[in-house]
Coordinates of N, CA and C in Angstrom, one line a residue:
Chain Q
L1 N 0.8 -1.2 0.0 CA 0.0 0.0 0.0 C 0.9 1.2 0.0
A2 N 0.5 2.2 -0.8 CA 1.2 3.4 -0.9 C 1.2 4.2 0.5
K3 N 2.4 4.6 0.9 CA 2.5 5.4 2.1 C 2.5 6.9 1.8
T4 N 1.9 7.6 2.7 CA 1.9 9.1 2.5 C 2.6 9.8 3.6
T5 N 3.2 10.9 3.2 CA 3.9 11.8 4.2 C 3.4 13.2 4.1
Q6 N 3.0 13.7 5.2 CA 2.4 15.1 5.3 C 3.1 15.8 6.4
P7 N 3.1 17.2 6.4 CA 3.6 17.9 7.5 C 2.7 17.6 8.7
I8 N 3.2 17.6 9.9 CA 2.5 17.2 11.1 C 1.5 18.3 11.4
S9 N 1.9 19.6 11.3 CA 1.1 20.7 11.6 C 1.4 21.9 10.8
M10 N 0.4 22.8 10.7 CA 0.5 24.0 9.9 C -0.3 25.1 10.6
D11 N 0.1 26.3 10.6 CA -0.6 27.4 11.1 C -1.0 28.4 10.0
S12 N -2.1 29.0 10.1 CA -2.6 30.0 9.2 C -3.4 31.0 9.8
Y13 N -3.8 32.0 9.1 CA -4.7 33.1 9.6 C -5.9 33.1 8.7
E14 N -7.0 33.6 9.3 CA -8.3 33.7 8.6 C -8.1 34.5 7.3
G15 N -8.7 34.0 6.3 CA -8.7 34.7 5.0 C -7.5 34.3 4.1
Q16 N -6.6 33.6 4.6 CA -5.4 33.2 3.8 C -5.8 31.9 3.0
E17 N -5.0 31.7 2.0 CA -5.1 30.4 1.3 C -4.1 29.4 1.9
V18 N -4.5 28.2 2.1 CA -3.6 27.2 2.7 C -3.4 26.1 1.7
N19 N -2.1 25.7 1.6 CA -1.8 24.6 0.7 C -1.1 23.5 1.6
I20 N -1.6 22.4 1.5 CA -1.0 21.2 2.3 C -0.6 20.2 1.3
T21 N 0.7 19.9 1.3 CA 1.3 19.0 0.4 C 1.5 17.6 1.0
C22 N 1.3 16.6 0.2 CA 1.4 15.2 0.6 C 2.3 14.5 -0.4
S23 N 3.2 13.7 0.1 CA 4.1 13.0 -0.8 C 3.6 11.5 -0.8
H24 N 3.6 10.9 -1.9 CA 3.2 9.5 -2.0 C 4.1 8.9 -3.2
N25 N 5.3 8.6 -2.9 CA 6.3 8.2 -3.9 C 6.0 6.9 -4.6
N26 N 5.4 6.0 -3.9 CA 5.1 4.7 -4.5 C 3.7 4.5 -4.8
I27 N 3.0 5.5 -5.3 CA 1.6 5.4 -5.7 C 1.5 4.5 -6.9
A28 N 0.5 3.7 -6.9 CA 0.3 2.7 -8.0 C -0.5 3.4 -9.1
T29 N -0.4 2.8 -10.3 CA -1.0 3.3 -11.5 C -2.4 3.6 -11.3
N30 N -3.2 2.8 -10.7 CA -4.6 3.0 -10.6 C -5.1 3.5 -9.3
D31 N -4.1 4.1 -8.5 CA -4.5 4.7 -7.2 C -5.1 6.1 -7.4
Y32 N -6.1 6.4 -6.7 CA -6.6 7.7 -6.7 C -6.1 8.4 -5.4
I33 N -6.2 9.7 -5.3 CA -5.7 10.4 -4.2 C -6.9 11.1 -3.6
T34 N -7.1 10.9 -2.3 CA -8.3 11.4 -1.6 C -7.9 12.1 -0.3
W35 N -8.5 13.2 -0.1 CA -8.3 14.0 1.1 C -9.5 14.1 2.0
Y36 N -9.3 13.9 3.3 CA -10.4 14.0 4.2 C -10.0 15.0 5.3
Q37 N -11.1 15.5 5.9 CA -11.0 16.5 7.0 C -11.6 15.8 8.3
Q38 N -10.9 15.9 9.4 CA -11.5 15.4 10.6 C -11.5 16.4 11.7
F39 N -12.6 16.6 12.4 CA -12.8 17.4 13.6 C -12.7 16.4 14.8
P40 N -12.4 16.9 15.9 CA -12.3 16.1 17.1 C -13.6 15.4 17.4
S41 N -13.6 14.1 17.7 CA -14.7 13.3 18.0 C -15.7 13.2 16.9
Q42 N -15.2 13.3 15.6 CA -16.1 13.1 14.5 C -15.3 12.2 13.5
G43 N -16.1 11.5 12.6 CA -15.5 10.7 11.6 C -14.9 11.6 10.5
P44 N -14.0 11.1 9.7 CA -13.4 11.9 8.6 C -14.5 12.3 7.6
R45 N -14.3 13.5 7.1 CA -15.3 14.0 6.1 C -14.6 14.1 4.7
F46 N -15.2 13.5 3.7 CA -14.6 13.6 2.4 C -14.5 15.0 1.9
I47 N -13.3 15.4 1.4 CA -13.1 16.8 0.8 C -13.1 16.7 -0.7
I48 N -12.1 15.9 -1.2 CA -11.9 16.0 -2.6 C -11.1 14.7 -3.0
Q49 N -11.2 14.4 -4.3 CA -10.5 13.2 -4.8 C -10.1 13.4 -6.2
G50 N -8.9 12.9 -6.6 CA -8.5 13.1 -8.0 C -7.5 12.1 -8.4
Y51 N -7.2 12.0 -9.7 CA -6.3 11.1 -10.2 C -5.1 11.8 -10.8
K52 N -5.3 12.8 -11.5 CA -4.2 13.6 -12.1 C -4.6 15.1 -12.4
T53 N -3.7 15.9 -12.7 CA -3.8 17.3 -12.9 C -4.5 18.1 -11.8
K54 N -5.7 18.7 -12.1 CA -6.3 19.5 -11.1 C -7.8 19.2 -11.0
V55 N -8.2 19.1 -9.8 CA -9.7 18.9 -9.5 C -10.1 20.0 -8.6
T56 N -11.3 20.6 -8.8 CA -11.8 21.7 -8.0 C -13.3 21.4 -7.6
N57 N -13.6 21.6 -6.4 CA -15.0 21.6 -6.0 C -15.3 22.8 -5.2
E58 N -16.4 22.8 -4.5 CA -16.9 24.0 -3.9 C -16.1 24.4 -2.6
V59 N -15.3 23.4 -2.1 CA -14.6 23.7 -0.9 C -13.1 23.7 -1.1
A60 N -12.5 23.1 -2.1 CA -11.1 22.9 -2.2 C -10.7 22.6 -3.7
S61 N -9.4 22.7 -3.8 CA -8.8 22.3 -5.1 C -7.7 21.3 -4.8
L62 N -7.5 20.4 -5.7 CA -6.4 19.4 -5.6 C -5.5 19.4 -6.8
F63 N -4.2 19.6 -6.5 CA -3.3 19.7 -7.6 C -2.4 18.5 -7.6
I64 N -2.3 17.8 -8.7 CA -1.5 16.6 -8.8 C -0.6 16.7 -10.0
P65 N 0.8 16.7 -9.8 CA 1.7 16.8 -10.9 C 1.7 15.6 -11.7
A66 N 2.4 15.7 -12.9 CA 2.3 14.6 -13.9 C 2.9 13.3 -13.3
D67 N 3.9 13.3 -12.5 CA 4.4 12.1 -11.9 C 3.6 11.5 -10.8
R68 N 2.6 12.2 -10.3 CA 1.7 11.8 -9.3 C 2.3 11.4 -8.0
K69 N 3.6 11.7 -7.8 CA 4.2 11.3 -6.5 C 4.0 12.3 -5.4
S70 N 3.2 13.3 -5.6 CA 2.8 14.2 -4.6 C 1.4 14.8 -5.0
S71 N 0.8 15.5 -4.0 CA -0.4 16.2 -4.3 C -0.5 17.3 -3.3
T72 N -1.3 18.4 -3.7 CA -1.4 19.5 -2.9 C -2.9 19.9 -2.7
L73 N -3.3 19.9 -1.5 CA -4.7 20.3 -1.2 C -4.7 21.8 -1.0
S74 N -5.5 22.6 -1.7 CA -5.5 24.0 -1.5 C -6.9 24.4 -1.0
L75 N -6.9 25.1 0.2 CA -8.1 25.6 0.8 C -8.1 27.1 0.6
P76 N -9.0 27.7 -0.1 CA -9.0 29.1 -0.4 C -9.6 29.9 0.8
R77 N -9.0 30.9 1.2 CA -9.6 31.8 2.3 C -10.2 31.0 3.5
V78 N -9.2 30.5 4.2 CA -9.7 29.6 5.4 C -10.3 30.5 6.5
S79 N -11.2 29.8 7.2 CA -11.8 30.5 8.4 C -11.5 29.6 9.6
L80 N -11.9 30.1 10.8 CA -11.6 29.4 12.0 C -12.1 28.0 12.0
S81 N -13.3 27.8 11.3 CA -13.9 26.5 11.3 C -13.2 25.5 10.5
D82 N -12.1 25.9 9.8 CA -11.3 25.0 9.0 C -10.2 24.4 9.8
T83 N -10.1 24.8 11.1 CA -9.2 24.2 12.0 C -9.6 22.7 12.2
A84 N -8.7 21.8 11.8 CA -9.0 20.4 11.8 C -7.7 19.6 11.4
V85 N -7.8 18.3 11.4 CA -6.8 17.5 10.9 C -7.1 17.0 9.4
Y86 N -6.2 17.1 8.6 CA -6.4 16.8 7.2 C -5.5 15.6 6.8
Y87 N -6.2 14.6 6.2 CA -5.5 13.4 5.8 C -5.5 13.2 4.3
C88 N -4.4 12.8 3.8 CA -4.2 12.5 2.4 C -4.1 11.0 2.3
L89 N -4.8 10.4 1.5 CA -4.8 8.9 1.3 C -4.7 8.5 -0.1
V90 N -4.0 7.4 -0.4 CA -4.0 6.9 -1.7 C -4.4 5.4 -1.6
G91 N -5.0 5.0 -2.7 CA -5.4 3.6 -2.7 C -6.8 3.5 -3.4
L92 N -7.7 2.9 -2.7 CA -9.1 2.9 -3.1 C -9.4 1.8 -4.1
Y93 N -8.6 1.7 -5.1 CA -8.8 0.7 -6.1 C -8.0 -0.6 -5.9
N94 N -6.8 -0.3 -5.2 CA -6.0 -1.5 -4.8 C -6.5 -1.9 -3.5
Q95 N -6.3 -3.2 -3.1 CA -6.6 -3.7 -1.8 C -8.1 -3.5 -1.5
G96 N -9.0 -3.5 -2.5 CA -10.4 -3.4 -2.3 C -10.9 -2.2 -1.6
G97 N -10.2 -1.1 -1.7 CA -10.6 0.1 -1.0 C -10.1 0.3 0.4
K98 N -9.2 -0.5 0.8 CA -8.7 -0.4 2.1 C -7.8 0.8 2.2
L99 N -8.1 1.8 3.1 CA -7.3 3.0 3.2 C -6.5 3.0 4.5
I100 N -5.2 3.2 4.4 CA -4.4 3.3 5.6 C -4.1 4.7 5.9
F101 N -4.4 5.1 7.1 CA -4.2 6.5 7.4 C -2.8 6.8 7.9
G102 N -2.2 7.9 7.5 CA -1.0 8.4 8.0 C -1.3 9.3 9.2
Q103 N -0.3 10.1 9.6 CA -0.5 11.0 10.7 C -1.4 12.1 10.5
G104 N -1.5 12.6 9.2 CA -2.4 13.7 8.9 C -1.7 15.1 9.3
T105 N -2.3 16.1 8.8 CA -1.8 17.5 9.1 C -2.8 18.2 10.0
E106 N -2.3 18.7 11.1 CA -3.2 19.4 12.0 C -3.1 20.9 11.6
L107 N -4.1 21.4 11.0 CA -4.2 22.8 10.6 C -4.8 23.7 11.7
S108 N -4.1 24.7 12.1 CA -4.7 25.6 13.1 C -4.9 27.0 12.4
V109 N -6.1 27.4 12.4 CA -6.4 28.8 11.8 C -6.6 29.7 12.9
K110 N -5.9 30.8 12.9 CA -6.0 31.8 13.9 C -6.7 33.1 13.4
P111 N -7.3 33.8 14.3 CA -8.0 35.0 13.9 C -7.0 36.2 13.5
Chain H
G1 N -24.6 14.5 -0.4 CA -23.6 13.5 -0.5 C -24.0 12.2 0.2
A2 N -23.2 11.2 -0.1 CA -23.4 9.9 0.6 C -23.3 10.0 2.1
V3 N -24.2 9.2 2.7 CA -24.2 9.2 4.2 C -24.0 7.9 4.8
V4 N -23.1 7.8 5.8 CA -22.9 6.6 6.5 C -23.2 7.0 8.0
S5 N -24.0 6.2 8.6 CA -24.5 6.5 10.0 C -24.0 5.4 10.9
Q6 N -23.6 5.8 12.1 CA -23.2 4.9 13.2 C -24.2 5.0 14.4
H7 N -24.4 3.9 15.1 CA -25.2 3.9 16.3 C -24.7 2.9 17.2
P8 N -24.5 3.2 18.5 CA -24.8 4.5 19.1 C -23.6 5.5 18.9
S9 N -23.8 6.7 19.2 CA -22.7 7.7 19.1 C -21.8 7.6 20.3
W10 N -22.3 7.2 21.4 CA -21.5 6.9 22.5 C -22.1 5.8 23.4
V11 N -21.3 5.0 24.1 CA -21.9 4.0 24.9 C -20.9 3.8 26.1
I12 N -21.5 3.5 27.2 CA -20.7 3.1 28.4 C -21.1 1.7 28.8
C13 N -20.2 0.9 29.0 CA -20.5 -0.5 29.4 C -19.6 -0.9 30.5
K14 N -20.0 -1.9 31.2 CA -19.3 -2.5 32.3 C -18.2 -3.5 31.8
S15 N -17.1 -3.5 32.5 CA -16.1 -4.5 32.1 C -16.6 -5.9 32.1
G16 N -16.3 -6.6 31.0 CA -16.8 -8.0 30.9 C -18.0 -8.2 30.1
T17 N -18.7 -7.1 29.8 CA -19.9 -7.2 29.0 C -19.5 -7.0 27.5
S18 N -20.5 -7.2 26.6 CA -20.3 -7.0 25.2 C -21.1 -5.8 24.7
V19 N -20.6 -5.2 23.7 CA -21.4 -4.0 23.2 C -21.3 -4.1 21.7
K20 N -22.4 -3.7 21.0 CA -22.5 -3.7 19.6 C -22.6 -2.3 19.0
I21 N -21.9 -2.1 18.0 CA -22.0 -0.8 17.3 C -22.4 -1.1 15.8
E22 N -23.4 -0.3 15.4 CA -23.9 -0.5 14.0 C -23.4 0.6 13.1
C23 N -23.2 0.1 11.8 CA -22.8 1.1 10.8 C -23.7 0.8 9.6
R24 N -24.3 1.9 9.1 CA -25.3 1.8 8.0 C -24.9 2.8 6.9
S25 N -25.0 2.3 5.7 CA -24.9 3.2 4.5 C -26.3 3.5 4.2
L26 N -26.7 4.8 4.2 CA -28.1 5.2 4.1 C -28.6 5.4 2.7
D27 N -27.7 5.7 1.8 CA -28.2 6.0 0.4 C -27.4 5.3 -0.6
F28 N -26.7 4.2 -0.2 CA -26.1 3.4 -1.3 C -25.8 2.0 -0.7
Q29 N -25.6 1.1 -1.5 CA -25.3 -0.3 -1.1 C -23.8 -0.4 -1.0
A30 N -23.4 -1.1 0.1 CA -21.9 -1.2 0.3 C -21.6 -2.7 0.6
T31 N -21.0 -3.3 -0.4 CA -20.5 -4.7 -0.2 C -19.3 -4.7 0.7
T32 N -18.6 -3.6 0.8 CA -17.4 -3.5 1.6 C -17.5 -2.4 2.6
M33 N -17.3 -2.7 3.9 CA -17.2 -1.6 4.9 C -15.9 -1.9 5.7
F34 N -15.5 -0.9 6.4 CA -14.2 -1.0 7.1 C -14.5 -0.5 8.6
W35 N -13.7 -1.0 9.5 CA -13.8 -0.6 10.9 C -12.4 -0.1 11.3
Y36 N -12.4 1.1 12.0 CA -11.2 1.7 12.5 C -11.4 2.0 14.0
R37 N -10.3 2.1 14.7 CA -10.4 2.7 16.0 C -9.3 3.8 16.1
Q38 N -9.7 4.8 17.0 CA -8.8 5.9 17.1 C -8.7 6.4 18.5
F39 N -7.4 6.5 19.0 CA -7.2 6.9 20.3 C -6.9 8.4 20.2
P40 N -7.1 9.1 21.4 CA -7.0 10.6 21.4 C -5.6 11.0 20.8
K41 N -5.7 12.0 20.0 CA -4.5 12.7 19.4 C -3.7 11.7 18.4
Q42 N -4.4 10.6 18.0 CA -3.7 9.7 17.1 C -4.5 9.5 15.9
S43 N -3.9 8.9 14.9 CA -4.6 8.7 13.6 C -5.5 7.5 13.7
L44 N -6.3 7.3 12.6 CA -7.2 6.1 12.6 C -6.3 4.9 12.3
M45 N -6.7 3.8 13.0 CA -6.0 2.5 12.8 C -7.1 1.5 12.3
L46 N -6.8 1.0 11.1 CA -7.7 0.1 10.5 C -7.7 -1.2 11.3
M47 N -8.9 -1.7 11.6 CA -9.0 -2.9 12.4 C -9.4 -4.1 11.4
A48 N -10.4 -3.9 10.6 CA -10.8 -5.0 9.7 C -11.6 -4.5 8.5
T49 N -11.7 -5.4 7.6 CA -12.5 -5.1 6.4 C -13.7 -6.0 6.5
S50 N -14.9 -5.4 6.3 CA -16.1 -6.2 6.5 C -16.7 -6.4 5.1
N51 N -16.9 -7.7 4.8 CA -17.4 -8.0 3.4 C -18.8 -8.6 3.5
E52 N -19.7 -8.1 2.8 CA -21.1 -8.6 2.8 C -21.2 -10.1 2.4
G53 N -21.8 -10.8 3.3 CA -22.0 -12.3 3.0 C -20.8 -13.1 3.2
S54 N -19.7 -12.6 3.7 CA -18.5 -13.4 4.0 C -17.8 -13.0 5.3
K55 N -16.8 -13.7 5.6 CA -16.1 -13.3 6.9 C -15.3 -12.1 6.7
A56 N -15.1 -11.4 7.8 CA -14.3 -10.2 7.8 C -12.9 -10.5 7.7
T57 N -12.1 -9.6 7.2 CA -10.6 -9.8 7.1 C -10.0 -8.8 8.1
Y58 N -9.3 -9.4 9.1 CA -8.7 -8.6 10.2 C -7.3 -8.2 9.9
E59 N -6.9 -7.0 10.4 CA -5.5 -6.6 10.3 C -4.7 -7.3 11.3
Q60 N -3.4 -7.3 11.1 CA -2.5 -8.0 12.0 C -2.6 -7.4 13.4
G61 N -2.7 -8.2 14.3 CA -2.7 -7.8 15.7 C -4.1 -7.5 16.3
V62 N -5.1 -7.6 15.4 CA -6.5 -7.4 15.9 C -7.2 -8.7 16.2
E63 N -7.7 -8.9 17.4 CA -8.2 -10.2 17.8 C -9.6 -10.4 17.2
K64 N -9.8 -11.3 16.3 CA -11.1 -11.5 15.6 C -12.1 -12.1 16.6
D65 N -11.7 -12.8 17.6 CA -12.7 -13.3 18.6 C -13.2 -12.2 19.5
K66 N -12.4 -11.2 19.6 CA -12.8 -10.1 20.5 C -13.6 -9.1 19.8
F67 N -13.3 -8.8 18.6 CA -14.0 -7.8 17.8 C -14.7 -8.5 16.7
L68 N -16.0 -8.9 16.9 CA -16.8 -9.6 16.0 C -17.4 -8.7 15.0
I69 N -17.3 -9.0 13.7 CA -17.8 -8.2 12.7 C -18.8 -9.0 11.9
N70 N -20.0 -8.5 11.7 CA -21.0 -9.1 10.9 C -21.5 -8.1 9.8
H71 N -21.6 -8.6 8.6 CA -22.0 -7.7 7.5 C -23.1 -8.5 6.7
A72 N -24.3 -8.5 7.4 CA -25.4 -9.4 6.9 C -26.2 -8.8 5.7
S73 N -26.1 -7.5 5.5 CA -26.8 -6.9 4.4 C -25.9 -5.9 3.7
L74 N -26.4 -5.4 2.6 CA -25.6 -4.5 1.8 C -25.6 -3.1 2.4
T75 N -26.3 -2.9 3.5 CA -26.3 -1.5 4.1 C -26.0 -1.6 5.6
L76 N -25.6 -2.7 6.1 CA -25.4 -2.8 7.6 C -24.2 -3.7 7.9
S77 N -23.3 -3.1 8.7 CA -22.2 -3.9 9.3 C -22.2 -3.6 10.8
T78 N -22.0 -4.6 11.6 CA -21.9 -4.4 13.0 C -20.6 -4.9 13.6
L79 N -20.1 -4.1 14.6 CA -18.9 -4.5 15.3 C -19.3 -4.8 16.7
T80 N -19.0 -5.9 17.2 CA -19.3 -6.3 18.6 C -18.0 -6.5 19.4
V81 N -17.9 -5.7 20.4 CA -16.7 -5.8 21.3 C -17.1 -6.7 22.4
T82 N -16.5 -7.9 22.4 CA -16.9 -8.9 23.4 C -16.0 -8.8 24.6
S83 N -16.6 -9.1 25.8 CA -15.9 -9.1 27.0 C -15.0 -7.9 27.1
A84 N -15.6 -6.8 27.0 CA -14.9 -5.5 26.9 C -14.1 -5.2 28.2
H85 N -13.0 -4.6 28.0 CA -12.1 -4.1 29.1 C -11.8 -2.7 29.0
P86 N -11.4 -2.0 30.0 CA -11.1 -0.6 30.0 C -10.1 -0.2 28.8
E87 N -9.2 -1.1 28.5 CA -8.3 -0.8 27.4 C -9.0 -0.8 26.0
D88 N -10.2 -1.3 25.9 CA -10.9 -1.2 24.7 C -11.6 0.1 24.5
S89 N -11.6 0.9 25.5 CA -12.2 2.2 25.4 C -11.5 3.0 24.3
S90 N -12.3 3.5 23.4 CA -11.7 4.2 22.2 C -12.9 4.8 21.4
F91 N -12.5 5.4 20.3 CA -13.4 6.0 19.3 C -13.4 5.0 18.1
Y92 N -14.5 4.4 17.8 CA -14.6 3.5 16.7 C -15.3 4.1 15.6
I93 N -14.7 4.0 14.4 CA -15.3 4.6 13.2 C -15.4 3.6 12.1
C94 N -16.5 3.6 11.4 CA -16.7 2.8 10.3 C -16.7 3.6 9.0
S95 N -16.4 2.9 7.9 CA -16.5 3.5 6.6 C -17.1 2.5 5.6
A96 N -17.7 3.1 4.5 CA -18.3 2.2 3.5 C -17.8 2.6 2.1
L97 N -17.6 1.6 1.3 CA -17.1 1.9 0.0 C -18.3 2.0 -1.0
R98 N -18.3 3.1 -1.6 CA -19.4 3.3 -2.7 C -18.7 3.2 -4.0
T99 N -19.2 2.2 -4.8 CA -18.7 2.1 -6.2 C -19.6 2.7 -7.1
A100 N -19.1 3.4 -8.1 CA -19.9 4.1 -9.1 C -19.1 4.2 -10.4
P101 N -19.9 4.3 -11.5 CA -19.2 4.4 -12.8 C -18.2 5.6 -12.8
G102 N -18.4 6.6 -12.2 CA -17.5 7.8 -12.2 C -16.3 7.6 -11.2
G103 N -16.3 6.6 -10.4 CA -15.2 6.4 -9.5 C -15.7 5.9 -8.2
N104 N -14.9 5.3 -7.4 CA -15.2 4.8 -6.1 C -14.8 5.8 -5.0
T105 N -15.6 5.8 -4.0 CA -15.3 6.8 -2.9 C -15.6 6.1 -1.6
I106 N -14.8 6.4 -0.6 CA -15.1 5.9 0.8 C -15.7 7.0 1.6
Y107 N -16.8 6.7 2.3 CA -17.5 7.6 3.2 C -17.4 7.1 4.6
F108 N -17.2 8.0 5.6 CA -17.1 7.6 7.0 C -18.3 7.9 7.8
G109 N -18.5 7.1 8.8 CA -19.6 7.4 9.8 C -19.1 8.4 10.8
E110 N -20.0 8.8 11.7 CA -19.7 9.9 12.6 C -18.8 9.4 13.8
G111 N -18.7 8.1 13.9 CA -17.9 7.6 15.0 C -18.7 7.2 16.2
S112 N -18.2 6.3 17.0 CA -18.9 5.9 18.2 C -17.8 5.8 19.4
W113 N -18.1 6.5 20.4 CA -17.3 6.5 21.6 C -17.6 5.3 22.5
L114 N -16.7 4.5 22.8 CA -16.9 3.4 23.8 C -16.1 3.7 25.0
T115 N -16.8 3.7 26.1 CA -16.1 3.8 27.4 C -16.4 2.5 28.2
V116 N -15.4 1.8 28.6 CA -15.6 0.6 29.4 C -15.1 0.9 30.9
V117 N -16.1 0.7 31.8 CA -15.8 1.1 33.2 C -15.7 -0.2 34.1

């Protein structure tokens, strides 16, 4: 299973754009990249998923370079409520959808 | 979006008793569900893969006789913690795999807090 590496923590201020990068050097050909957000005492919430290039939805953008060995989650204009742990995962199609969580990135948004 | 629901959200049980946690996919059928546990300030740890109509597949180090998993229908998987002990106290989270022509996605439940006293 592809292993992911993310910064353990990041700080930001309200209104700023936040970019969280994840490395996944041994990503498999048919692996998708999925990002989740988790608040304390809640299950992870799906944010965005992509395979290559750029994906954008109403809450975030996901940038994936051509070699797919890394990906960057971009959160535009964060607010205090975006303070959470963000997880990058790869897999989904390999191992029947089994997702192995890494440490995640604890994002702290300050006023 | 797809919804996965867990019940109960929290439960307190006495040491030595068993407790069951349910995981339901509310708007899609899931042949595959997953169970995780999470300790405070730590990441999610995969416990087992629940397969509809067949036995669950457990991760290394997870006691299958202690954590019984049943996936009797396409929308329901249950985790039963048998003979619970205080060290089993944790946050248990399930997820369900939704397969679709446009791509597969994993959705997580809200989680269930178990406290064993």
